Amino acid sequence: MTELLKISLPDGSVREMEPGATPADVAAAIGPGLAKAAIAARVDGELRDLGRPFEGDAQLALVTNRDEEDALELARHDFAHVLAEAVQSLFPGTQITFGPATSDGFYYDVKAPDSRDPFGIDDLPAIEEEMRRIIKADKPLKREVWSREQLIDKWEADGEAFKAEWARELPEDEELTVYWSGEDWLDMCRGPHLPSTGKLDPQAFKLTRVAGAYWRGDQNNPQLTRIYGTGWLNKKQLDAHLTRLEEAAKRDHRKLGREMDLFHLQEEAHGSVFWHPKGYRIWRELEAYMRRRMDGAGYREIKTPQLMDVRQWEQSGHWGKYAENMFAVPDMVPEVDDTGAGAHPKVAPDADWMAIKPMNCPAHVLVFKQGITSYRDLPIRLGEMGCCHRNEPHGALHGLMRVRQFTQDDAHIFCTEHQVVEEVRAFCQLADAVYSNFGFEYDIKLALRPEKRLGSDADWDRAEQELRDAVEEAGMANADYGWEELPGEGAFYAPKLEWHLTDAIGRTWQVGTIQGDRVLPERLDASYVGEDGEKHRPVMLHRAIFGSYERFIGILIEHFAGKLPLWLAPVQAVVATIVSDADGYATEVERQLAAAGIRVESDLRNEKINYKVREHSLAKVPHLLVVGNREAEEGTVAVRTLGQQHQKVMPLAEAIAMLREDATPPDLRQS
RNA sequence: GCUGCUGUAGCUCAGUGGUAGAGCGCACCCUUGGUAAGGGUGAGGCCGGGAGUUCAAUCCUCCCCAGCAGCACCA
């Protein structure tokens, strides 16, 4: 006689099922409503197809659209498959590769037939239509286990070179599966999937864009077309998502930077920022803030050359490993023939070359090496608001976030082996204090040794453990701080701690970092005299908190949607008149505010107050001080604060006191 | 760097094989109005750069440059 399977449900009950039964059978046994609603199953915690038979006694939890996280993942994965099927149906000869779910949808990488150009945005509407047709056809998605040979034969017979390549390389011990869509299309996939395409909502997805992507993420491989879509459980969710995207676009720092007159970019200096008075005001406030922080944490600020002879960069190793990202200039008087247009300076063949620094570390080692350093002097913390240039790949440039000229809040800590953990721990706390002051929550990641690296495994073991220990001692190696270790992500010379900020749109950016480096002190022969009278190598910690002023300001703008905290706002208050009779009073109000250290402007223009309110609100001025005849007579101001509809009339002295208090940088507040 | 898309007034964008238009902004005039756009007049463009096709190119073709989205890169 056959043994019945014991299937335990989340409510504690146990159902006995015939061998070969599936989660779908259990759902049907419980009731028709659940049978209809179920889209997948968790079997012993693993997400599986509804139609995949149990392999023995099991814990079962049926998944429905109420389990949103699982449901979204399944739906997006299925959208990706339907996308691939649709593309092949419309464009026979298209090769398919991979198509995973993403955080808001899905994509699929395909290779268009040689007979046509890569797919473009114009192809998307037809593909969407075909996807809807496949969804409406409600094709069952059926799992089958295939042998490797079967798979390879199938893909080669179909001319699917990428799939065949992948099938050959799948791990030996893995069960290989395909999923049928109806009778006529299949894809190799680990699954799980929904029971049928009809479980998808045909109105809950939208193809959004196409882009190039390299096969297996390698630049040396053929480039495929990646078709992106956003996918949800229903139209309401899709619409909400599209609205969110519109809101996100409104706070794009490039758009706000122009609207608020903070900075501009132009092609003659692409990748380098022209800071306007208002934008540079933010910079100066940040710089003053960071100087106070670093002064208070035992750093000493230095300034080092922009240009150094390339021989110095050869010695540091940068000229060998980093030259393609460096700018070099000939050390000579340029000869230009003055025949006019098209004249180019001539570079003498024997010219000496200088390079503009792409980073500050070698120069800091050179400062460290001046004189003789005793172990008693360590740690030595050298800071620099270091302006660096890197010739980044052009496609990488992005507003303020990725530029070719940028200024780091850089510092290098030279210390002994024994001081590393304590220095890193102290840095964790400094970084925490800084990010908290801006209201940022952050994640800390530990990027571990990459495949290509310098140094022994023993050194790497130690270096990684030092960083890990330091974060643990700081009490930050936990989920509250998004603690995570990233294998293979480290620099070639050292593991890195990385601080990632999440902006209000949910994108993450790396800003802060600290790295323990034993390579550069060696290459540039930095040493200190130990207690034993012998020379020793210091460890060099590279660290930054803002990362770069450019990127940090970009993040601030987006995070606050341009409505910066008062201490950072370029213009903190505008005095706006209602009638020209109040001009004299307004000027006096402006004078007193300026004398109190408030960044203030006055608006005496011949415009209605409605117009002025609107304009300064759009310009995101935090406080509007409106004055008319009444205020002039009473010595008051009507304060309208950004984001509020009402205004508060108060004596001028009171308004000044309030603004001064609010404009105090967070690190200088008493409380 | 790769793939796709884009480049017209300071900004946002229409438009046409016969060298251009709107709104906002700007200047001037009228208006002195109590909390998100008062009215009028006017100035502004080598239609990203170069080559080609054509009687004629901002428009079509090719090459460059820059920007956007992604990929790769981010020592």
XYZ file of C-alpha atoms (C1' of nucleotides) in Angstrom:
746
model
C 0.000 0.000 0.000
C 1.123 3.534 -0.683
C 2.082 5.894 2.069
C 0.053 9.098 2.175
C 2.010 12.348 2.289
C 1.607 14.496 5.375
C 1.316 18.136 4.331
C 1.428 20.614 7.234
C -0.243 23.965 6.730
C 0.582 27.284 8.402
C -2.437 27.010 10.738
C -0.946 23.829 12.184
C -3.350 21.443 10.490
C -2.062 18.463 8.516
C -3.556 17.129 5.302
C -2.905 13.693 3.923
C -2.392 13.612 0.193
C -1.790 10.866 -2.367
C 1.792 10.557 -3.632
C 2.244 12.720 -6.703
C -0.082 15.352 -5.311
C 0.789 19.004 -5.841
C 0.230 22.209 -3.887
C -2.518 22.969 -6.396
C -4.302 19.805 -5.260
C -4.081 20.942 -1.643
C -5.474 24.339 -2.597
C -8.330 22.664 -4.435
C -8.998 20.434 -1.445
C -9.223 23.430 0.850
C -11.626 25.326 -1.338
C -12.328 26.692 -4.809
C -11.582 30.274 -3.771
C -8.077 29.417 -2.698
C -7.589 27.181 -5.731
C -8.277 30.206 -7.899
C -6.242 32.669 -5.851
C -3.163 30.519 -5.358
C -0.289 31.437 -7.654
C 2.614 29.505 -6.142
C 3.628 27.627 -3.052
C 6.237 27.723 -0.371
C 7.270 24.129 0.238
C 9.534 23.784 3.265
C 10.254 27.475 2.816
C 11.220 27.231 -0.857
C 9.144 29.084 -3.427
C 7.871 26.550 -5.969
C 5.399 26.052 -8.760
C 1.871 25.270 -7.760
C 1.887 22.254 -10.066
C 5.159 20.689 -8.928
C 4.494 17.448 -7.011
C 5.591 17.070 -3.410
C 8.628 14.866 -2.940
C 7.628 13.740 0.555
C 6.059 15.098 3.717
C 6.271 18.861 3.673
C 5.418 22.191 5.226
C 3.203 24.057 2.795
C 2.200 27.716 2.595
C 0.148 28.676 -0.441
C 1.129 31.965 -2.024
C -1.491 34.398 -3.302
C -1.335 38.000 -4.499
C -1.668 39.008 -0.858
C 1.903 37.805 -0.362
C 2.994 40.812 -2.320
C 6.731 40.333 -2.265
C 6.583 36.780 -3.616
C 3.748 37.625 -5.978
C 5.622 40.567 -7.502
C 8.766 38.539 -7.953
C 6.824 35.772 -9.701
C 4.849 38.170 -11.871
C 7.947 40.084 -12.961
C 9.813 36.916 -13.777
C 6.842 35.755 -15.830
C 6.558 39.098 -17.589
C 10.176 38.630 -18.601
C 9.411 35.228 -20.108
C 6.349 36.525 -21.884
C 8.504 39.361 -23.240
C 11.013 36.890 -24.647
C 8.264 34.775 -26.170
C 6.649 37.851 -27.698
C 9.904 39.047 -29.246
C 10.593 35.650 -30.785
C 7.041 35.378 -32.008
C 7.233 38.769 -33.743
C 10.848 38.548 -34.864
C 11.798 34.953 -35.696
C 15.531 34.432 -35.537
C 15.922 36.540 -32.409
C 18.157 34.818 -29.885
C 17.195 34.902 -26.231
C 19.517 34.889 -23.254
C 18.451 35.959 -19.761
C 15.548 37.815 -18.267
C 15.312 38.392 -14.532
C 12.994 40.402 -12.310
C 14.268 43.786 -11.119
C 13.251 46.030 -8.244
C 10.399 47.549 -10.236
C 9.911 45.197 -13.151
C 11.924 43.031 -15.438
C 14.143 42.945 -18.477
C 15.210 40.435 -21.065
C 18.451 40.458 -23.032
C 17.948 39.439 -26.645
C 19.982 39.462 -29.822
C 18.092 40.725 -32.844
C 18.431 38.665 -36.034
C 21.410 39.676 -38.162
C 18.966 40.679 -40.879
C 17.824 43.716 -38.908
C 19.129 46.457 -36.617
C 18.985 46.091 -32.840
C 15.547 46.666 -31.427
C 14.619 50.261 -30.724
C 12.027 52.123 -28.768
C 9.716 52.080 -31.784
C 9.456 48.307 -31.581
C 8.082 48.351 -28.053
C 4.371 49.003 -28.714
C 4.121 45.969 -31.017
C 5.956 43.817 -28.481
C 3.605 44.983 -25.724
C 0.627 44.049 -27.863
C 2.038 40.600 -28.505
C 2.699 40.172 -24.768
C -0.929 41.001 -24.034
C -2.000 38.438 -26.586
C 0.135 35.763 -24.894
C -1.226 36.705 -21.484
C -4.819 36.599 -22.695
C -4.214 33.195 -24.288
C -3.663 31.986 -20.707
C -0.954 29.541 -21.725
C -0.093 27.017 -19.030
C 3.502 27.214 -17.767
C 4.755 23.705 -17.257
C 7.994 22.615 -15.638
C 10.048 19.761 -17.060
C 13.387 18.302 -16.049
C 15.725 17.890 -19.009
C 19.180 16.439 -19.396
C 22.066 18.669 -20.301
C 22.463 16.961 -23.673
C 18.795 17.453 -24.476
C 19.136 21.144 -23.701
C 22.276 21.672 -25.717
C 20.786 19.815 -28.690
C 17.617 21.839 -28.501
C 19.420 25.208 -28.331
C 21.863 24.344 -31.064
C 19.062 23.102 -33.296
C 17.272 26.414 -32.733
C 20.384 28.487 -33.419
C 20.424 29.759 -29.825
C 24.181 30.066 -29.384
C 24.011 31.956 -26.081
C 21.604 29.521 -24.463
C 23.657 26.553 -25.666
C 26.813 28.092 -24.226
C 25.089 28.597 -20.913
C 23.611 25.083 -20.832
C 27.101 23.652 -21.195
C 28.312 25.579 -18.185
C 25.488 25.030 -15.734
C 26.714 23.373 -12.530
C 26.987 19.580 -12.708
C 24.922 18.888 -9.614
C 22.001 21.078 -10.564
C 18.680 19.716 -11.796
C 18.134 21.366 -15.181
C 14.630 22.490 -15.957
C 12.707 24.120 -18.749
C 9.353 25.802 -18.646
C 6.859 25.367 -21.437
C 4.577 28.206 -22.325
C 1.675 26.289 -23.811
C 2.877 23.738 -26.342
C 4.960 25.897 -28.619
C 7.573 27.866 -26.668
C 9.965 27.098 -23.878
C 12.810 28.674 -21.979
C 15.488 27.179 -19.803
C 14.812 28.392 -16.303
C 15.186 27.458 -12.698
C 11.692 28.775 -11.961
C 9.378 28.964 -10.226
C 6.604 30.361 -12.346
C 2.922 31.129 -12.151
C 0.600 28.318 -13.250
C -0.255 30.115 -16.489
C 0.313 33.381 -18.336
C -3.284 34.348 -17.636
C -2.391 34.971 -13.990
C -0.653 38.131 -15.137
C -2.617 41.349 -15.430
C -2.266 42.513 -19.043
C -2.731 46.117 -17.920
C -0.106 45.954 -15.161
C 3.062 46.263 -17.210
C 4.738 48.680 -19.561
C 7.882 48.326 -21.625
C 9.957 51.348 -20.757
C 13.186 51.415 -22.702
C 15.864 49.548 -24.586
C 19.572 49.633 -23.900
C 22.696 47.754 -24.799
C 24.054 45.159 -22.400
C 26.995 42.856 -22.822
C 26.558 39.101 -22.910
C 27.516 37.882 -19.452
C 28.358 41.437 -18.436
C 31.683 41.404 -20.244
C 32.691 44.232 -22.522
C 34.575 41.812 -24.779
C 31.442 39.817 -25.551
C 28.753 40.680 -28.098
C 26.344 43.381 -27.098
C 22.706 42.393 -26.734
C 19.587 44.494 -26.631
C 18.144 44.732 -23.154
C 14.426 45.452 -23.186
C 13.242 46.913 -19.886
C 9.738 46.883 -18.516
C 8.058 47.773 -15.296
C 5.652 45.157 -14.003
C 3.096 45.008 -11.190
C 0.178 42.983 -9.933
C -2.479 45.375 -11.216
C -2.992 48.600 -13.099
C -3.371 50.617 -9.920
C 0.116 49.632 -8.793
C 1.518 50.358 -12.227
C -0.038 53.816 -12.301
C 1.221 54.555 -8.800
C 4.699 53.566 -9.911
C 4.570 55.765 -13.000
C 3.466 58.654 -10.796
C 6.404 58.001 -8.471
C 8.749 58.169 -11.444
C 7.293 61.528 -12.428
C 7.805 62.805 -8.890
C 11.357 61.512 -8.919
C 12.066 63.350 -12.166
C 10.964 66.589 -10.529
C 13.693 66.348 -7.920
C 16.467 65.468 -10.337
C 19.455 67.533 -9.212
C 20.279 68.505 -12.802
C 16.849 70.040 -13.245
C 16.801 71.700 -9.820
C 20.359 72.892 -10.255
C 19.273 74.886 -13.285
C 15.981 76.076 -11.829
C 17.617 77.179 -8.585
C 20.603 78.660 -10.430
C 23.111 76.552 -8.489
C 25.458 75.388 -11.247
C 25.663 74.521 -14.900
C 27.485 72.148 -17.188
C 28.445 72.791 -20.774
C 30.117 70.810 -23.467
C 33.373 72.760 -23.583
C 34.119 71.448 -20.092
C 32.038 68.323 -20.059
C 32.215 66.520 -16.786
C 33.352 69.617 -14.890
C 31.000 71.861 -12.994
C 30.520 75.618 -13.281
C 29.376 76.540 -9.792
C 27.185 79.629 -9.625
C 27.105 81.886 -6.562
C 24.155 80.082 -4.983
C 25.510 76.608 -5.578
C 28.948 77.523 -4.345
C 27.357 78.929 -1.207
C 26.157 75.411 -0.398
C 29.646 74.119 -1.094
C 31.216 76.689 1.229
C 28.828 75.831 4.035
C 29.624 72.150 3.631
C 33.328 72.827 3.497
C 33.215 74.951 6.645
C 31.203 72.228 8.324
C 33.647 69.497 7.287
C 36.641 71.560 8.428
C 35.095 71.899 11.891
C 34.453 68.152 11.965
C 37.950 67.226 10.862
C 39.667 69.768 13.076
C 37.683 68.342 15.962
C 38.709 64.781 15.123
C 42.466 65.380 15.140
C 43.080 65.873 11.429
C 45.479 68.475 10.064
C 44.691 70.044 6.715
C 47.246 70.285 3.925
C 47.259 71.328 0.277
C 49.226 69.442 -2.349
C 50.087 70.026 -6.014
C 47.676 69.493 -8.882
C 50.499 68.634 -11.257
C 53.358 66.270 -10.618
C 55.974 64.828 -12.915
C 54.829 61.534 -14.399
C 57.884 59.858 -12.866
C 56.239 60.305 -9.499
C 53.105 58.589 -10.812
C 55.221 55.807 -12.255
C 56.646 55.167 -8.831
C 53.276 55.166 -7.116
C 52.022 52.681 -9.690
C 49.276 54.923 -11.062
C 50.953 55.590 -14.392
C 51.012 51.861 -14.992
C 47.609 50.908 -13.689
C 45.585 54.081 -14.029
C 47.048 56.092 -16.891
C 44.012 55.745 -19.129
C 42.013 57.705 -16.577
C 44.619 60.411 -16.056
C 45.115 63.734 -17.779
C 48.691 64.483 -18.784
C 50.173 67.772 -19.982
C 53.542 68.465 -21.618
C 55.862 70.567 -19.457
C 56.737 73.078 -22.165
C 55.756 76.378 -23.686
C 53.252 75.497 -26.386
C 54.154 76.477 -29.942
C 51.058 77.540 -31.788
C 51.189 78.702 -35.349
C 48.937 81.703 -35.549
C 47.458 80.936 -38.919
C 44.061 81.004 -37.323
C 41.421 78.328 -37.278
C 42.516 74.760 -36.803
C 45.876 75.611 -35.273
C 47.066 72.996 -32.807
C 49.868 73.342 -30.291
C 52.862 71.231 -31.208
C 54.300 68.905 -28.605
C 58.038 68.412 -28.783
C 59.011 64.729 -28.919
C 61.306 65.148 -25.927
C 58.810 67.057 -23.794
C 58.602 66.130 -20.137
C 55.142 65.110 -19.045
C 53.260 66.162 -15.985
C 50.055 64.505 -14.832
C 47.105 66.084 -13.048
C 46.384 64.201 -9.875
C 43.545 61.688 -10.041
C 43.805 61.217 -6.282
C 45.649 62.725 -3.376
C 47.262 59.720 -1.735
C 50.747 59.798 -3.290
C 51.146 63.481 -2.418
C 50.101 62.772 1.141
C 52.720 60.054 1.419
C 55.285 62.598 0.205
C 54.224 64.973 2.977
C 54.417 62.149 5.483
C 57.928 61.280 4.296
C 59.337 64.735 4.997
C 61.571 64.436 8.039
C 61.686 61.412 10.301
C 58.555 60.180 11.991
C 58.552 58.452 15.360
C 56.004 55.886 16.431
C 55.177 58.412 19.143
C 53.760 60.748 16.468
C 51.325 58.183 15.101
C 48.604 58.233 14.101
C 49.124 61.146 11.753
C 45.936 62.263 10.058
C 46.439 64.442 6.973
C 43.343 65.925 5.416
C 42.853 67.787 2.156
C 39.952 69.244 0.274
C 41.621 67.660 -2.710
C 40.601 68.604 -6.224
C 41.138 65.618 -8.487
C 40.678 64.974 -12.176
C 39.847 61.619 -13.656
C 39.234 61.008 -17.316
C 36.129 58.917 -16.801
C 34.517 56.969 -19.640
C 32.193 59.449 -21.310
C 29.140 57.273 -20.890
C 29.679 57.270 -17.134
C 29.282 61.013 -16.632
C 26.101 61.947 -14.822
C 25.310 65.470 -13.615
C 27.062 66.106 -10.317
C 27.119 62.432 -9.417
C 29.904 61.339 -11.735
C 32.220 64.069 -12.984
C 35.751 64.450 -14.333
C 36.810 67.153 -11.883
C 35.768 66.773 -8.289
C 36.864 67.697 -4.812
C 37.099 65.093 -2.097
C 36.936 65.572 1.643
C 39.979 63.357 1.598
C 42.319 62.304 4.364
C 44.952 59.690 4.953
C 45.698 58.277 8.346
C 49.200 56.901 8.836
C 49.253 54.535 11.781
C 50.769 51.364 13.192
C 49.288 47.909 12.748
C 47.904 48.080 16.251
C 46.127 51.372 15.696
C 44.162 50.347 12.627
C 41.059 48.986 14.328
C 40.734 51.929 16.678
C 41.195 54.453 13.868
C 38.604 52.730 11.708
C 36.201 52.520 14.635
C 36.603 56.239 15.336
C 36.007 56.945 11.665
C 32.759 54.953 11.748
C 31.545 57.212 14.519
C 32.649 60.397 12.799
C 30.882 59.335 9.632
C 27.764 58.503 11.636
C 27.776 61.945 13.265
C 28.085 63.613 9.862
C 25.375 61.656 8.063
C 23.027 62.096 11.048
C 23.465 65.852 10.794
C 21.981 65.730 7.303
C 19.204 63.365 8.261
C 20.611 60.558 6.154
C 20.249 56.907 6.928
C 23.021 54.820 5.480
C 24.204 51.292 4.807
C 27.709 50.068 5.549
C 29.211 47.443 3.259
C 32.495 45.598 3.467
C 33.961 45.025 0.008
C 36.171 41.939 0.166
C 39.214 40.833 -1.824
C 38.807 40.799 -5.604
C 40.180 38.070 -7.826
C 42.963 40.276 -9.138
C 44.843 41.651 -6.171
C 48.210 42.438 -4.694
C 49.475 41.052 -1.415
C 49.374 37.710 0.354
C 46.220 35.925 1.481
C 47.425 36.296 5.059
C 47.535 40.074 4.642
C 44.071 40.055 3.143
C 42.723 37.907 5.973
C 44.089 40.398 8.439
C 43.015 43.518 6.555
C 39.457 42.261 6.133
C 39.250 41.220 9.754
C 40.474 44.632 10.949
C 37.663 46.406 9.132
C 35.105 43.863 10.319
C 36.306 44.179 13.920
C 36.199 47.960 13.795
C 32.601 48.055 12.602
C 31.662 45.511 15.238
C 33.312 47.562 17.953
C 31.390 50.580 16.716
C 28.236 48.475 17.134
C 27.307 48.902 13.477
C 27.771 45.432 12.026
C 24.059 44.682 12.029
C 20.888 45.027 10.033
C 20.175 48.528 11.406
C 23.177 49.730 9.459
C 22.486 47.574 6.411
C 25.660 45.648 7.201
C 26.660 43.364 4.382
C 29.857 41.858 3.021
C 30.405 42.033 -0.722
C 32.778 39.325 -1.968
C 35.074 40.364 -4.800
C 34.194 44.066 -4.646
C 37.338 45.358 -2.943
C 40.130 47.425 -4.470
C 43.112 45.545 -5.828
C 45.278 46.719 -2.954
C 42.821 46.663 -0.034
C 39.384 45.789 1.243
C 37.031 48.746 1.574
C 34.332 49.814 3.926
C 31.723 51.690 1.927
C 28.988 54.001 3.141
C 25.937 54.057 0.898
C 23.242 56.701 1.166
C 19.712 56.145 0.006
C 18.063 59.201 -1.445
C 14.352 59.883 -1.216
C 13.734 58.101 -4.530
C 15.327 54.914 -3.265
C 18.509 55.012 -5.310
C 21.710 54.307 -3.422
C 25.010 56.126 -3.825
C 28.379 55.354 -2.351
C 29.824 58.377 -0.618
C 32.047 57.495 2.309
C 34.824 54.951 2.364
C 37.786 53.814 4.393
C 40.432 51.440 3.082
C 43.416 49.898 4.768
C 46.392 50.117 2.421
C 49.756 48.424 2.899
C 50.771 48.627 -0.761
C 51.348 52.347 -1.348
C 53.512 52.916 1.772
C 55.676 50.098 0.486
C 55.904 51.412 -3.074
C 56.743 54.931 -1.952
C 58.924 53.736 0.912
C 57.140 55.442 3.773
C 58.392 54.507 7.201
C 58.459 55.475 10.829
C 60.935 54.681 13.583
C 59.546 52.199 16.073
C 60.159 51.766 19.783
C 62.906 49.328 18.831
C 64.766 51.973 16.827
C 64.095 50.128 13.575
C 62.217 51.344 10.491
C 58.643 50.117 10.150
C 55.964 50.470 7.498
C 52.908 52.426 8.534
C 49.461 51.341 7.440
C 47.760 53.999 5.352
C 44.015 54.446 5.730
C 42.346 56.237 2.799
C 39.077 57.801 3.892
C 36.339 60.231 2.889
C 32.870 60.999 4.229
C 31.188 63.213 1.643
C 33.108 61.297 -0.986
C 33.117 64.336 -3.189
C 31.472 67.721 -2.734
C 29.902 67.381 -6.153
C 28.205 64.077 -5.501
C 27.236 64.953 -1.951
C 25.573 68.178 -3.061
C 23.785 66.268 -5.810
C 22.422 63.855 -3.249
C 21.452 66.662 -0.879
C 19.492 68.420 -3.620
C 17.593 65.262 -4.504
C 17.084 64.177 -0.930
C 15.550 67.496 0.052
C 13.942 68.080 -3.369
C 15.794 71.399 -3.361
C 14.288 72.481 -0.021
C 17.581 72.523 1.825
C 17.798 72.949 5.589
C 18.132 76.611 6.513
C 21.840 76.427 7.308
C 22.581 75.209 3.784
C 20.061 77.293 1.843
C 21.906 79.694 -0.476
C 19.368 82.436 0.195
C 17.815 82.027 3.604
C 15.279 84.835 3.452
C 13.833 87.301 0.981
C 12.284 90.580 2.089
C 9.425 91.290 -0.306
C 7.524 94.538 -0.434
C 3.824 94.962 -1.101
C 3.959 98.650 -1.993
C 6.864 100.864 -2.912
C 6.194 103.044 0.124
C 7.690 100.190 2.170
C 10.956 100.111 0.210
C 12.857 102.083 2.808
C 11.704 99.838 5.610
C 12.423 96.703 3.574
C 15.964 97.899 2.957
C 16.426 98.449 6.661
C 15.060 94.965 7.424
C 17.483 93.505 4.903
C 20.389 95.416 6.459
C 19.592 94.170 9.955
C 19.206 90.555 8.832
C 22.487 90.681 6.931
C 24.175 92.175 9.986
C 22.871 89.214 11.971
C 24.582 86.844 9.514
C 21.463 85.844 7.613
C 21.828 85.382 3.848
C 19.082 87.716 2.728
C 17.938 89.470 -0.419
C 15.233 92.049 -0.914
C 12.635 92.139 -3.654
C 11.484 95.699 -4.248
C 10.245 95.059 -7.772
C 7.084 96.608 -9.095
C 5.169 93.317 -8.919
C 2.194 92.128 -6.967
C 2.805 90.257 -3.759
C 1.128 87.165 -5.234
C 3.704 87.138 -7.977
C 6.582 87.518 -5.548
C 5.260 84.789 -3.265
C 4.955 82.420 -6.169
C 8.371 83.165 -7.572
C 10.276 82.833 -4.316
C 8.335 79.731 -3.366
C 9.335 78.102 -6.644
C 12.902 79.209 -5.988
C 12.630 77.335 -2.672
C 13.568 80.283 -0.489
C 12.977 79.039 3.080
C 11.541 82.250 4.539
C 9.707 85.092 2.867
C 9.481 88.263 4.935
C 6.626 90.324 3.564
C 6.449 94.003 4.439
C 3.777 96.571 3.582
C 2.728 99.828 5.155
C 1.382 98.058 8.225
C 4.667 96.298 8.988
C 6.656 99.455 8.276
C 4.573 101.364 10.816
C 4.668 98.628 13.447
C 8.281 97.505 12.956
C 7.172 93.951 12.196
C 7.510 91.436 9.383
C 4.995 88.911 8.071
C 6.938 85.664 7.853
C 5.803 83.065 5.363
C 7.778 79.840 5.620
C 8.270 77.599 2.599
C 5.696 74.852 2.447
C 3.178 76.662 4.628
C 0.168 78.613 3.497
C -0.183 80.891 6.486
C 2.046 83.712 7.642
C 3.036 84.911 11.064
C 3.441 88.586 11.883
C 6.178 89.208 14.444
C 8.473 92.005 15.559
C 11.616 92.254 13.451
C 13.882 91.442 16.396
C 11.938 88.259 17.043
C 12.196 87.202 13.399
C 15.944 87.789 13.430
C 16.371 85.736 16.593
C 14.308 82.913 15.093
C 16.246 82.863 11.841
C 19.589 82.961 13.609
C 18.603 80.033 15.747
C 17.302 77.998 12.794
C 20.305 78.831 10.642
C 22.816 77.425 13.097
C 24.647 74.458 11.574
C 23.760 71.217 13.375
C 27.241 70.674 14.803
C 27.197 74.102 16.454
C 23.836 73.740 18.167
C 23.785 73.739 21.932
C 21.136 71.053 22.356
C 34.027 53.041 -24.621
C 29.241 50.054 -26.292
C 23.650 50.065 -27.712
C 19.361 53.085 -28.413
C 17.459 57.986 -28.350
C 18.103 63.423 -28.455
C 20.405 68.397 -29.892
C 15.754 74.712 -32.696
C 15.697 81.720 -28.266
C 18.356 82.054 -21.331
C 14.511 77.776 -19.963
C 10.523 74.207 -21.643
C 9.221 72.774 -26.351
C 6.293 73.231 -31.489
C 7.652 73.244 -36.791
C 8.931 73.068 -42.323
C 13.363 70.633 -48.599
C 12.427 77.549 -50.191
C 17.356 80.386 -43.824
C 11.776 79.974 -38.172
C 7.392 79.892 -33.993
C 4.836 79.556 -28.786
C 4.845 79.942 -23.442
C 7.939 81.378 -19.512
C 12.091 84.537 -18.561
C 14.443 89.383 -20.006
C 13.970 95.107 -21.301
C 10.694 99.320 -21.412
C 5.747 101.557 -20.365
C 1.061 101.487 -17.562
C -0.405 99.641 -12.914
C 1.068 100.489 -5.835
C -1.762 95.745 -5.894
C -1.942 92.158 1.396
C 0.364 86.092 0.414
C 1.411 80.922 -5.688
C 1.159 84.190 -12.412
C -2.172 92.328 -13.462
C -1.928 94.597 -18.614
C 0.733 96.440 -22.974
C 5.064 96.975 -26.145
C 9.827 95.138 -27.520
C 14.629 92.762 -27.947
C 16.593 87.660 -28.496
C 18.222 82.078 -32.894
C 24.865 80.367 -37.936
C 18.039 75.404 -35.954
C 25.313 71.396 -31.877
C 29.972 71.204 -35.574
C 31.830 69.422 -40.424
C 31.157 67.101 -45.157
C 27.759 65.249 -48.952
C 23.024 64.996 -52.016
C 20.043 69.130 -54.199
C 18.673 74.885 -58.092
C 17.870 75.212 -52.745
C 19.273 71.774 -46.348
C 17.422 73.528 -39.673
C 14.776 69.289 -42.231
C 17.634 63.872 -46.287
C 22.731 60.925 -45.963
C 27.579 60.268 -43.634
C 31.316 61.650 -39.951
C 32.375 64.199 -35.412
C 30.929 66.572 -30.554
C 27.778 66.845 -26.426
C 23.417 65.319 -23.574
C 19.749 61.390 -21.899
C 18.639 55.943 -20.508
C 21.076 51.590 -19.657
C 25.622 48.438 -20.020
C 30.752 48.214 -18.964
C 34.048 51.104 -15.821
C 34.443 53.625 -10.802
C 41.874 52.226 -9.073
